[in-house]
CSV table of C-alpha atoms in Angstrom, one decimal:
chain,number,residue,atom,x,y,z
A,1,GLN,CA,0.2,-4.6,1.9
A,2,ILE,CA,3.0,-4.4,4.5
A,3,CYS,CA,1.3,-1.7,6.5
A,4,LEU,CA,-2.1,-3.3,6.4
A,5,SER,CA,-0.6,-6.6,7.5
A,6,LEU,CA,1.2,-4.9,10.3
A,7,VAL,CA,-2.0,-3.2,11.5
A,8,LYS,CA,-3.8,-6.5,11.6
A,9,LEU,CA,-1.0,-8.0,13.6
A,10,LEU,CA,-1.1,-5.0,16.1
A,11,PHE,CA,-4.9,-5.3,16.3
A,12,TYR,CA,-4.4,-9.0,17.4
A,13,LEU,CA,-1.7,-8.0,19.9
A,14,ALA,CA,-4.0,-5.3,21.4
A,15,HIS,CA,-6.9,-7.8,21.8
A,16,SER,CA,-5.0,-11.0,22.6
A,17,PRO,CA,-6.3,-13.5,25.1
A,18,LEU,CA,-3.3,-12.6,27.3
A,19,GLY,CA,-4.2,-8.9,27.3
A,20,SER,CA,-2.6,-6.1,25.4
A,21,ILE,CA,0.9,-7.1,24.2
A,22,VAL,CA,3.6,-4.6,23.6
A,23,LEU,CA,6.7,-5.2,21.4
A,24,LEU,CA,9.5,-3.6,23.4
A,25,ASP,CA,12.1,-4.1,20.7
A,26,PHE,CA,10.0,-2.8,17.8
A,27,GLN,CA,12.4,-2.7,14.8
A,28,PRO,CA,11.9,-3.6,11.1
A,29,ARG,CA,14.4,-6.4,11.5
A,30,GLN,CA,12.0,-8.1,13.9
A,31,PHE,CA,9.5,-8.8,11.2
A,32,VAL,CA,9.4,-11.0,8.1
A,33,MET,CA,6.8,-11.5,5.3
A,34,VAL,CA,5.4,-15.0,5.0
A,35,ASP,CA,2.9,-15.7,2.2
A,36,GLY,CA,2.0,-12.0,2.1
A,37,ASN,CA,1.5,-11.6,5.8
A,38,LEU,CA,3.8,-9.9,8.3
A,39,LYS,CA,5.1,-12.1,11.1
A,40,VAL,CA,7.0,-11.3,14.3
A,41,THR,CA,10.3,-13.3,14.3
A,42,ASP,CA,11.2,-12.7,18.0
A,43,MET,CA,8.8,-12.5,20.9
A,44,ASP,CA,11.5,-12.4,23.6
A,45,ASP,CA,10.9,-8.7,24.2
A,46,ALA,CA,7.1,-8.9,24.2
A,47,SER,CA,5.2,-8.0,27.4
A,48,THR,CA,1.7,-7.8,28.7
A,49,GLU,CA,2.7,-5.6,31.6
A,50,GLU,CA,1.2,-2.1,31.5
A,51,LEU,CA,2.8,0.8,33.3
A,52,SER,CA,1.5,1.3,36.8
A,53,CYS,CA,0.4,4.7,37.9
A,54,LYS,CA,-1.1,6.8,40.7
A,55,GLU,CA,-2.0,9.9,38.6
A,56,ASP,CA,-2.1,11.0,34.9
A,57,ASN,CA,1.4,12.6,35.3
A,58,ASP,CA,2.8,9.1,35.7
A,59,CYS,CA,1.6,8.1,32.3
A,60,THR,CA,3.8,9.9,29.7
A,61,LEU,CA,4.7,7.8,26.7
A,62,ASP,CA,8.1,9.0,25.6
A,63,PHE,CA,9.8,8.7,22.2
A,64,PRO,CA,13.0,10.3,21.0
A,65,THR,CA,11.1,13.2,19.2
A,66,LYS,CA,7.7,13.1,20.8
A,67,SER,CA,5.9,12.6,24.1
A,68,PHE,CA,2.2,11.7,24.7
A,69,PRO,CA,0.3,12.3,27.9
A,70,LEU,CA,-2.0,9.3,28.8
A,71,LYS,CA,-4.6,8.7,31.4
A,72,CYS,CA,-4.2,6.7,34.6
A,73,SER,CA,-7.1,4.3,34.9
A,74,VAL,CA,-9.1,3.5,38.1
A,75,VAL,CA,-7.1,0.2,38.4
A,76,GLY,CA,-3.8,2.1,38.5
A,77,LYS,CA,-2.6,1.3,34.9
A,78,CYS,CA,-1.7,3.7,32.1
A,79,GLU,CA,-4.7,3.3,29.7
A,80,GLY,CA,-3.8,1.8,26.4
A,81,ILE,CA,0.0,2.4,26.7
A,82,ASN,CA,1.0,-0.9,25.1
A,83,GLU,CA,-1.3,-0.4,22.2
A,84,LYS,CA,-0.2,3.2,21.7
A,85,ARG,CA,3.5,2.3,21.9
A,86,ASN,CA,3.1,-0.4,19.2
A,87,LEU,CA,1.1,2.0,17.0
A,88,PHE,CA,3.5,4.9,17.2
A,89,ASN,CA,6.4,2.6,16.4
A,90,ALA,CA,4.5,1.3,13.4
A,91,TYR,CA,4.1,4.9,12.3
A,92,ARG,CA,7.7,5.9,12.7
A,93,TYR,CA,9.3,2.7,11.3
A,94,PHE,CA,6.8,1.7,8.6
A,95,PHE,CA,4.0,4.2,7.8
A,96,THR,CA,6.3,7.2,7.2
A,97,TYR,CA,8.4,5.3,4.7
A,98,LEU,CA,5.8,3.2,2.9
A,99,LEU,CA,2.4,5.0,2.9
A,100,PRO,CA,3.1,8.3,1.0
A,101,HIS,CA,4.7,6.9,-2.1
A,102,SER,CA,2.8,4.1,-4.0
A,103,ALA,CA,-0.9,4.8,-3.9
A,104,PRO,CA,-3.0,6.2,-6.8
A,105,PRO,CA,-3.3,10.0,-6.4
A,106,ALA,CA,-7.0,9.9,-5.4
A,107,LEU,CA,-6.2,7.7,-2.4
A,108,ARG,CA,-3.2,9.6,-1.1
A,109,PRO,CA,-5.2,12.1,1.0
A,110,LEU,CA,-6.8,9.2,2.8
A,111,LEU,CA,-3.4,7.7,3.5
A,112,SER,CA,-2.1,11.1,4.6
A,113,ASP,CA,-5.0,11.2,7.1
A,114,ILE,CA,-3.9,7.9,8.5
A,115,LEU,CA,-0.3,9.0,8.7
A,116,ASN,CA,-1.2,12.2,10.5
A,117,ALA,CA,-3.6,10.6,12.9
A,118,THR,CA,-1.3,7.8,13.9
A,119,GLY,CA,1.7,10.2,14.1
A,120,ASP,CA,-0.3,12.2,16.7
A,121,LEU,CA,-1.9,9.1,18.3
A,122,GLN,CA,-5.4,10.5,17.5
A,123,TYR,CA,-6.3,7.0,16.3
A,124,GLY,CA,-6.2,3.8,18.3
A,125,ILE,CA,-5.6,0.5,16.6
A,126,ASN,CA,-9.4,-0.1,16.0
A,127,GLU,CA,-9.8,3.2,14.1
A,128,THR,CA,-6.5,2.6,12.2
A,129,LEU,CA,-7.6,-0.8,11.0
A,130,ARG,CA,-11.0,0.5,9.9
A,131,ALA,CA,-9.2,3.4,8.0
A,132,PHE,CA,-6.9,0.9,6.2
A,133,GLU,CA,-9.8,-1.4,5.3
A,134,LYS,CA,-11.7,1.5,3.8
A,135,VAL,CA,-8.7,2.4,1.6
A,136,LEU,CA,-8.3,-1.2,0.6
A,137,HIS,CA,-12.0,-1.4,-0.4
A,138,LEU,CA,-11.8,1.7,-2.5
A,139,TYR,CA,-8.6,0.4,-4.1
A,140,LYS,CA,-9.9,-3.0,-4.9
A,141,SER,CA,-13.3,-1.8,-6.1
A,142,GLY,CA,-12.1,1.0,-8.3
A,143,LEU,CA,-14.4,3.5,-6.5
A,144,TYR,CA,-11.5,5.8,-6.1
A,145,LEU,CA,-11.5,6.5,-9.8
A,146,GLN,CA,-12.8,9.9,-10.7
A,147,LYS,CA,-15.1,10.4,-13.6
A,148,ARG,CA,-13.0,11.2,-16.7
A,149,PRO,CA,-13.3,11.1,-20.5
A,150,LEU,CA,-13.3,7.5,-21.9
A,151,LEU,CA,-9.8,7.1,-23.4
A,152,LEU,CA,-9.8,3.4,-24.3
A,153,LYS,CA,-11.5,4.2,-27.6
A,154,ASP,CA,-8.2,5.8,-28.7
A,155,TYR,CA,-6.5,2.4,-28.6
A,156,ILE,CA,-6.5,-0.6,-30.9
A,157,SER,CA,-6.8,-3.9,-28.9
A,158,LEU,CA,-5.3,-7.1,-30.0
A,159,LYS,CA,-6.4,-10.1,-27.9
A,160,GLY,CA,-4.1,-13.1,-27.7
A,161,PHE,CA,-1.0,-11.0,-28.4
A,162,ARG,CA,1.6,-8.9,-26.6
A,163,THR,CA,4.4,-6.7,-27.6
A,164,VAL,CA,8.1,-7.2,-27.1
A,165,GLY,CA,9.3,-3.7,-26.2
A,166,ARG,CA,12.9,-2.8,-27.0
A,167,GLU,CA,12.7,0.7,-25.6
A,168,ASP,CA,10.9,0.1,-22.4
A,169,TYR,CA,11.1,3.0,-19.9
A,170,LYS,CA,10.9,3.1,-16.2
A,171,CYS,CA,8.2,4.6,-14.0
A,172,TRP,CA,7.3,4.9,-10.3
A,173,PRO,CA,6.0,2.9,-8.6
A,174,SER,CA,6.8,-0.1,-10.8
A,175,TYR,CA,6.5,-3.7,-9.9
A,176,SER,CA,9.6,-4.3,-12.1
A,177,HIS,CA,12.8,-2.3,-12.0
A,178,LEU,CA,13.4,-3.1,-15.7
A,179,GLY,CA,10.3,-1.2,-17.0
A,180,CYS,CA,7.0,0.3,-16.2
A,181,LEU,CA,4.7,-2.4,-14.6
A,182,LEU,CA,1.7,-1.1,-12.7
A,183,SER,CA,-1.4,-2.5,-11.2
A,184,ILE,CA,-4.7,-1.3,-12.7
A,185,HIS,CA,-8.4,-1.6,-12.0
A,186,SER,CA,-9.3,-1.8,-15.6
A,187,ALA,CA,-8.0,-1.3,-19.2
A,188,GLU,CA,-9.7,2.1,-19.1
A,189,GLU,CA,-7.5,3.1,-16.1
A,190,ALA,CA,-4.5,1.8,-18.0
A,191,ALA,CA,-5.4,4.0,-21.0
A,192,ALA,CA,-5.5,7.0,-18.7
A,193,ILE,CA,-2.1,6.1,-17.2
A,194,CYS,CA,-0.6,5.6,-20.7
A,195,ASN,CA,-2.0,9.0,-21.9
A,196,SER,CA,-0.3,10.7,-18.9
A,197,GLN,CA,3.1,9.3,-19.8
A,198,SER,CA,4.8,10.9,-22.8
A,199,GLN,CA,6.9,7.8,-23.6
A,200,CYS,CA,3.9,5.4,-23.7
A,201,ARG,CA,2.7,4.1,-27.0
A,202,SER,CA,1.2,0.8,-25.9
A,203,PHE,CA,0.4,-1.3,-22.9
A,204,ILE,CA,-0.2,-5.0,-22.3
A,205,VAL,CA,-2.7,-6.5,-19.8
A,206,THR,CA,-2.1,-10.1,-18.7
A,207,GLN,CA,-3.7,-12.4,-16.3
A,208,GLN,CA,-1.0,-11.8,-13.7
A,209,ARG,CA,-2.6,-10.4,-10.5
A,210,THR,CA,-1.4,-8.5,-7.4
A,211,TRP,CA,-2.2,-9.5,-3.8
A,212,THR,CA,-5.4,-7.4,-4.1
A,213,GLY,CA,-6.6,-9.3,-7.2
A,214,ARG,CA,-5.8,-6.3,-9.5
A,215,PRO,CA,-4.3,-7.1,-12.9
A,216,LEU,CA,-0.9,-5.9,-13.9
A,217,ALA,CA,-0.3,-3.8,-17.0
A,218,SER,CA,3.1,-3.3,-18.7
A,219,PHE,CA,3.5,0.1,-20.3
A,220,GLN,CA,5.9,0.4,-23.3
A,221,SER,CA,7.3,3.0,-25.6
A,222,SER,CA,7.4,0.5,-28.6
A,223,TRP,CA,4.9,-1.9,-30.1
A,224,THR,CA,6.5,-2.9,-33.4
A,225,ASP,CA,7.3,-6.5,-32.3
A,226,ILE,CA,4.1,-8.4,-31.6
A,227,ILE,CA,4.1,-12.1,-30.6
A,228,PRO,CA,1.2,-14.5,-29.7
A,229,ASP,CA,0.3,-14.8,-26.1
A,230,THR,CA,-3.1,-16.3,-25.3
A,231,ASN,CA,-3.1,-14.8,-21.8
A,232,ALA,CA,-2.6,-11.2,-22.9
A,233,VAL,CA,-4.2,-8.3,-24.6
A,234,VAL,CA,-2.1,-5.5,-26.2
A,235,TYR,CA,-3.5,-2.0,-26.6
A,236,ILE,CA,-1.8,0.3,-29.1
A,237,LYS,CA,-2.5,4.0,-29.4
A,238,ARG,CA,-4.2,4.7,-32.7
A,239,SER,CA,-2.0,7.7,-33.2
A,240,ALA,CA,1.1,5.5,-32.8
A,241,SER,CA,-0.2,2.9,-35.3
A,242,SER,CA,-1.4,5.3,-38.0
A,243,GLY,CA,0.4,4.7,-41.2
A,244,GLU,CA,1.9,1.4,-40.0
A,245,ARG,CA,0.5,-2.1,-40.6
A,246,LEU,CA,-0.5,-4.2,-37.7
């Protein structure tokens, strides 16, 4: 969410009515999340000036660990230097820390492609935004899910109830630091996640949604305490419930 919002912001800066705007003091502390969107808090160091040049050798974009040769345009300006400076700073301050860690396994190669392409400035901001929107579409639609055996049949579902877990375990990347709370496309995907975790014996799907509209599921190691909850459905492994009364 943070990276996509940042890319949309940089897309606007690259195509603003004032021309391509560069953020000269590009640091994470210069941004804040407002209602799920990334905003710039300080525009004092923003500029529409693009580096003047006479030849291509005048257009080297330098960073502490990398340099990029750019073209000198016919009007004597380094082509796209503001856009590229913003994009590489987004890569080194945001993408490298946030993109590799929290996506479903099937989407990680696509995010790695974005990471590599922006790290080498093979993508401009237009291509980067299209790549992010493609990943978002796959994520929201569930098209990233690979064909697999149907596992939900191995669970008993109780609508209008949820469990009170006493032995909740932690997982990554969880929306809660107290347990294992993950976004899912469907209960079938939740069953696959539960089966992949040795501690999991049950999971609860509520009406709580993430910013993409995906429901949240809480995975638990215990199901013995069940209480009414009209907004929830609890799924219990049949193997876990065998020999016990529901």
